Amino acid sequence: MAVQRYFVSDQAQQGGIVAISGDDAHHIARVMRMKPGDGIICVFPDGRTAVCEIEQIANEHVQARIVQWKEERSELPVRIYIAQGLPKGEKWELVIQKGTELGAAGFLPFEAARSVVKWDAKKAEKKVERWKKIAKEAAEQAERTVVPDVRAPLSFVELLAFGQTVDVRLFAYEKEARNARHAALPALLSRLRPGGALLAVFGPEGGFSPEEAEQLRQHGFSPCSLGRAFCGPKQLRSICFPPPLMNGSCARRTAKRSALSEQHWLFLIKVRSR
């Protein structure tokens, strides 16, 4: 059985002792039913990882002693950010969960012209906290050393501005499936080098408006058809398609000479909502 992993703050550790409280302590004590002497892994904000031994569990407060610092290299060599026009229901949560498991660096929902979902500012704080919790739990499950950055919904202008901070910018545009411009996608991905960053932008269920597509182009975003580029002439849904269900050969031709292995490109594939 894999050793449970928990993300902790720098303040939680003093003198080689880590104090854990809240949901993580509840998980240790009530869900996993651990006892003193059991081992856990604690991950700090800077990515440092420590093997710890539980010394005390009391009133859902856990105290563990650092036994050994370990070096882990579980993060991707490039940072990939996923932005999407707010989708319906729990689809965005699925994107966060699966994207985190596959190594995404951050998630940026945005308000698009054709978004069916309208952002309720009154519920904003609880929504974002839930998204962050999903990312944290998925990062622990995937044995990552960093929790992805999960943002509150951005305006379209804010999204364009964020795009200027990365090396490669692309947006999935269904109209590209009708021409041969998808051939440019491997060339776009080949620009990425270790340490670089990519922003992939996906529209809501109704896709991008012509005005949004034009603004994206003007700000250096390259349009592409991920369905055609990865798996032939398919129009895909807008939620994240779980890579384990995909044939890895779909992405092989775009993964060559790239900083990433082919499986990591697959989480860029979206499945167009009907």
Short mmCIF file of C-alpha atoms in Angstrom, two decimals:
data_model
loop_
_atom_site.label_atom_id
_atom_site.label_comp_id
_atom_site.label_asym_id
_atom_site.label_seq_id
_atom_site.Cartn_x
_atom_site.Cartn_y
_atom_site.Cartn_z
CA MET A 1 0.00 0.00 0.00
CA ALA A 2 1.34 3.43 -0.96
CA VAL A 3 2.33 5.78 1.82
CA GLN A 4 -0.20 8.59 2.22
CA ARG A 5 1.00 12.04 1.18
CA TYR A 6 -0.07 15.42 2.59
CA PHE A 7 0.75 18.97 1.57
CA VAL A 8 1.70 21.10 4.58
CA SER A 9 2.72 24.72 5.13
CA ASP A 10 6.21 25.85 6.09
CA GLN A 11 4.79 27.02 9.42
CA ALA A 12 3.66 23.46 10.21
CA GLN A 13 7.26 22.33 10.71
CA GLN A 14 9.43 23.35 13.65
CA GLY A 15 12.52 21.55 14.84
CA GLY A 16 11.88 18.48 12.73
CA ILE A 17 8.31 18.10 13.99
CA VAL A 18 5.34 18.56 11.65
CA ALA A 19 1.94 19.56 13.06
CA ILE A 20 -1.07 18.61 10.95
CA SER A 21 -4.64 19.71 11.62
CA GLY A 22 -7.93 20.26 9.79
CA ASP A 23 -9.09 17.96 7.00
CA ASP A 24 -5.73 16.22 6.68
CA ALA A 25 -5.64 15.34 10.37
CA HIS A 26 -9.20 14.05 10.11
CA HIS A 27 -8.17 11.93 7.11
CA ILE A 28 -5.22 10.47 9.01
CA ALA A 29 -7.15 9.74 12.20
CA ARG A 30 -10.67 8.88 11.03
CA VAL A 31 -10.42 7.76 7.42
CA MET A 32 -7.05 6.00 7.28
CA ARG A 33 -7.18 5.13 11.01
CA MET A 34 -3.45 5.52 11.37
CA LYS A 35 -1.65 5.09 14.66
CA PRO A 36 1.60 6.36 16.20
CA GLY A 37 4.48 4.69 14.41
CA ASP A 38 2.79 4.78 11.00
CA GLY A 39 4.57 6.59 8.19
CA ILE A 40 3.35 9.46 6.01
CA ILE A 41 4.95 11.78 3.46
CA CYS A 42 4.77 15.55 3.97
CA VAL A 43 5.28 17.90 1.03
CA PHE A 44 6.17 21.56 1.62
CA PRO A 45 5.29 24.54 -0.62
CA ASP A 46 8.75 24.63 -2.21
CA GLY A 47 8.42 20.99 -3.27
CA ARG A 48 10.64 19.54 -0.52
CA THR A 49 9.43 16.11 0.53
CA ALA A 50 9.91 14.45 3.91
CA VAL A 51 9.28 10.91 5.12
CA CYS A 52 7.67 11.27 8.54
CA GLU A 53 6.63 9.01 11.40
CA ILE A 54 3.48 9.80 13.35
CA GLU A 55 4.20 10.37 17.02
CA GLN A 56 0.86 11.56 18.33
CA ILE A 57 -2.81 11.68 17.31
CA ALA A 58 -5.12 13.60 19.62
CA ASN A 59 -8.39 15.44 18.99
CA GLU A 60 -7.76 15.37 15.24
CA HIS A 61 -4.39 17.03 15.64
CA VAL A 62 -1.49 14.97 14.35
CA GLN A 63 2.18 15.34 15.23
CA ALA A 64 4.82 13.62 13.10
CA ARG A 65 8.61 13.54 13.21
CA ILE A 66 10.70 13.99 10.07
CA VAL A 67 12.72 10.82 9.55
CA GLN A 68 14.29 11.55 6.19
CA TRP A 69 14.28 14.22 3.50
CA LYS A 70 13.89 12.75 0.01
CA GLU A 71 14.42 14.17 -3.46
CA GLU A 72 11.58 13.68 -5.90
CA ARG A 73 11.32 14.68 -9.56
CA SER A 74 7.66 14.08 -10.30
CA GLU A 75 6.83 17.39 -11.99
CA LEU A 76 6.76 17.95 -15.74
CA PRO A 77 9.71 19.76 -17.32
CA VAL A 78 7.36 22.50 -18.58
CA ARG A 79 4.41 24.34 -17.03
CA ILE A 80 1.07 23.77 -18.76
CA TYR A 81 -1.89 26.00 -17.92
CA ILE A 82 -5.44 25.07 -18.87
CA ALA A 83 -8.02 27.82 -19.42
CA GLN A 84 -11.65 27.17 -20.27
CA GLY A 85 -14.85 29.14 -20.65
CA LEU A 86 -16.95 28.14 -17.65
CA PRO A 87 -18.62 24.81 -18.52
CA LYS A 88 -21.88 23.44 -17.12
CA GLY A 89 -22.25 21.29 -14.03
CA GLU A 90 -19.25 19.52 -12.58
CA LYS A 91 -17.24 19.39 -15.81
CA TRP A 92 -14.72 21.99 -14.65
CA GLU A 93 -14.06 19.92 -11.53
CA LEU A 94 -13.27 16.92 -13.75
CA VAL A 95 -10.88 19.04 -15.81
CA ILE A 96 -9.10 20.12 -12.61
CA GLN A 97 -8.91 16.58 -11.24
CA LYS A 98 -7.62 14.85 -14.37
CA GLY A 99 -5.39 17.74 -15.41
CA THR A 100 -3.78 17.76 -11.96
CA GLU A 101 -3.16 14.02 -12.05
CA LEU A 102 -1.33 14.47 -15.35
CA GLY A 103 0.81 17.40 -14.28
CA ALA A 104 -0.96 20.68 -15.14
CA ALA A 105 0.56 23.73 -13.47
CA GLY A 106 -2.63 25.75 -13.21
CA PHE A 107 -6.28 26.19 -14.16
CA LEU A 108 -7.90 29.41 -15.31
CA PRO A 109 -11.67 29.47 -15.84
CA PHE A 110 -12.90 32.54 -17.68
CA GLU A 111 -16.16 34.20 -18.61
CA ALA A 112 -16.73 33.74 -22.33
CA ALA A 113 -19.36 35.35 -24.52
CA ARG A 114 -21.10 32.01 -25.08
CA SER A 115 -20.73 30.59 -21.57
CA VAL A 116 -23.97 29.01 -20.40
CA VAL A 117 -22.81 29.28 -16.79
CA LYS A 118 -22.85 32.76 -15.27
CA TRP A 119 -20.44 33.35 -12.40
CA ASP A 120 -22.21 34.03 -9.09
CA ALA A 121 -19.93 36.32 -7.07
CA LYS A 122 -21.83 35.46 -3.86
CA LYS A 123 -20.79 31.82 -4.15
CA ALA A 124 -17.32 32.57 -5.48
CA GLU A 125 -15.28 31.91 -2.35
CA LYS A 126 -16.82 28.49 -1.66
CA LYS A 127 -16.55 27.46 -5.30
CA VAL A 128 -12.87 28.35 -5.58
CA GLU A 129 -12.09 26.66 -2.26
CA ARG A 130 -13.74 23.48 -3.54
CA TRP A 131 -11.72 23.63 -6.76
CA LYS A 132 -8.50 24.08 -4.79
CA LYS A 133 -9.37 21.13 -2.57
CA ILE A 134 -9.96 18.95 -5.64
CA ALA A 135 -6.56 19.99 -7.02
CA LYS A 136 -4.83 19.29 -3.70
CA GLU A 137 -6.35 15.83 -3.33
CA ALA A 138 -5.58 14.95 -6.95
CA ALA A 139 -1.97 16.11 -6.49
CA GLU A 140 -1.64 13.89 -3.42
CA GLN A 141 -3.15 10.96 -5.31
CA ALA A 142 -0.72 11.46 -8.20
CA GLU A 143 2.27 11.82 -5.83
CA ARG A 144 3.08 15.29 -7.07
CA THR A 145 5.28 17.78 -5.22
CA VAL A 146 3.31 20.88 -6.22
CA VAL A 147 -0.39 21.74 -5.97
CA PRO A 148 -1.54 23.48 -9.17
CA ASP A 149 -2.63 27.10 -9.08
CA VAL A 150 -6.43 27.30 -9.32
CA ARG A 151 -7.81 30.77 -10.08
CA ALA A 152 -11.19 32.38 -9.63
CA PRO A 153 -12.84 33.08 -13.01
CA LEU A 154 -11.01 35.69 -15.07
CA SER A 155 -12.45 38.20 -17.49
CA PHE A 156 -11.52 37.66 -21.12
CA VAL A 157 -9.20 40.67 -20.93
CA GLU A 158 -7.43 39.16 -17.90
CA LEU A 159 -7.03 35.88 -19.78
CA LEU A 160 -5.39 37.67 -22.71
CA ALA A 161 -3.01 39.40 -20.30
CA PHE A 162 -2.04 36.12 -18.63
CA GLY A 163 -1.23 34.71 -22.04
CA GLN A 164 1.59 37.22 -22.41
CA THR A 165 3.44 35.57 -19.50
CA VAL A 166 3.93 32.18 -21.22
CA ASP A 167 6.08 30.94 -24.11
CA VAL A 168 3.44 29.18 -26.22
CA ARG A 169 -0.22 30.19 -26.55
CA LEU A 170 -2.86 28.16 -28.36
CA PHE A 171 -6.63 27.92 -28.47
CA ALA A 172 -8.81 25.05 -29.62
CA TYR A 173 -11.00 26.31 -32.43
CA GLU A 174 -13.52 24.00 -34.09
CA LYS A 175 -13.32 25.80 -37.43
CA GLU A 176 -9.70 24.68 -37.73
CA ALA A 177 -10.98 21.11 -38.19
CA ARG A 178 -12.09 22.10 -41.69
CA ASN A 179 -8.67 22.99 -43.00
CA ALA A 180 -5.09 21.73 -42.81
CA ARG A 181 -3.80 24.23 -40.28
CA HIS A 182 -3.76 21.52 -37.63
CA ALA A 183 -0.42 20.50 -39.11
CA ALA A 184 1.10 23.50 -37.32
CA LEU A 185 0.37 22.02 -33.88
CA PRO A 186 3.50 19.81 -33.66
CA ALA A 187 5.60 22.83 -34.62
CA LEU A 188 3.96 24.88 -31.88
CA LEU A 189 4.61 22.23 -29.24
CA SER A 190 8.19 21.77 -30.39
CA ARG A 191 8.94 25.34 -29.28
CA LEU A 192 8.64 24.30 -25.66
CA ARG A 193 11.86 23.68 -23.80
CA PRO A 194 12.38 22.54 -20.20
CA GLY A 195 11.39 25.38 -17.90
CA GLY A 196 9.01 26.88 -20.45
CA ALA A 197 5.26 27.42 -20.17
CA LEU A 198 2.23 26.82 -22.37
CA LEU A 199 -1.33 28.13 -22.10
CA ALA A 200 -4.05 26.07 -23.81
CA VAL A 201 -7.43 27.83 -24.04
CA PHE A 202 -10.73 26.06 -24.65
CA GLY A 203 -14.11 27.64 -25.24
CA PRO A 204 -17.35 26.84 -23.42
CA GLU A 205 -20.03 24.53 -24.82
CA GLY A 206 -20.94 27.08 -27.49
CA GLY A 207 -17.34 27.63 -28.55
CA PHE A 208 -15.62 30.97 -29.07
CA SER A 209 -17.40 33.89 -30.66
CA PRO A 210 -15.75 35.22 -33.86
CA GLU A 211 -14.74 38.35 -31.92
CA GLU A 212 -13.03 36.30 -29.20
CA ALA A 213 -11.19 34.19 -31.77
CA GLU A 214 -9.93 37.34 -33.47
CA GLN A 215 -8.76 38.87 -30.17
CA LEU A 216 -6.92 35.68 -29.30
CA ARG A 217 -5.14 35.73 -32.65
CA GLN A 218 -4.20 39.39 -32.19
CA HIS A 219 -2.62 38.54 -28.83
CA GLY A 220 -0.42 35.79 -30.21
CA PHE A 221 -2.63 32.73 -29.62
CA SER A 222 -2.42 30.12 -32.38
CA PRO A 223 -5.69 28.41 -33.35
CA CYS A 224 -5.63 24.63 -33.65
CA SER A 225 -7.90 21.62 -33.85
CA LEU A 226 -6.84 19.18 -31.16
CA GLY A 227 -9.35 16.58 -32.30
CA ARG A 228 -7.90 16.38 -35.81
CA ALA A 229 -4.29 16.84 -34.73
CA PHE A 230 -4.39 14.00 -32.21
CA CYS A 231 -6.99 11.56 -33.44
CA GLY A 232 -8.16 12.47 -36.93
CA PRO A 233 -11.13 14.58 -38.08
CA LYS A 234 -13.13 14.57 -34.86
CA GLN A 235 -14.92 17.41 -33.10
CA LEU A 236 -14.38 16.79 -29.40
CA ARG A 237 -16.34 17.63 -26.27
CA SER A 238 -15.30 20.42 -23.93
CA ILE A 239 -14.46 18.34 -20.85
CA CYS A 240 -11.13 16.68 -20.24
CA PHE A 241 -10.93 13.19 -21.74
CA PRO A 242 -9.20 10.75 -19.34
CA PRO A 243 -5.96 9.68 -21.06
CA PRO A 244 -6.06 6.07 -19.82
CA LEU A 245 -9.00 5.50 -22.18
CA MET A 246 -7.09 6.89 -25.16
CA ASN A 247 -4.81 5.04 -27.53
CA GLY A 248 -1.36 6.53 -26.93
CA SER A 249 -0.61 6.41 -30.65
CA CYS A 250 -3.02 9.34 -31.16
CA ALA A 251 -0.52 11.73 -29.61
CA ARG A 252 2.71 10.07 -30.68
CA ARG A 253 3.26 12.22 -33.73
CA THR A 254 2.93 15.45 -31.74
CA ALA A 255 5.10 14.30 -28.86
CA LYS A 256 8.31 13.77 -30.84
CA ARG A 257 11.15 16.18 -30.07
CA SER A 258 8.99 17.71 -27.36
CA ALA A 259 9.85 18.37 -23.71
CA LEU A 260 6.98 16.08 -22.68
CA SER A 261 6.15 12.43 -23.16
CA GLU A 262 3.13 11.60 -25.30
CA GLN A 263 0.80 10.76 -22.40
CA HIS A 264 1.07 14.27 -21.03
CA TRP A 265 -0.15 15.84 -24.25
CA LEU A 266 -3.32 13.79 -24.07
CA PHE A 267 -4.82 15.80 -21.26
CA LEU A 268 -4.91 18.75 -23.63
CA ILE A 269 -7.58 16.87 -25.54
CA LYS A 270 -11.07 18.17 -24.78
CA VAL A 271 -14.30 16.42 -25.56
CA ARG A 272 -16.80 18.89 -27.06
CA SER A 273 -20.06 19.01 -25.04
CA ARG A 274 -23.27 18.31 -26.82
#
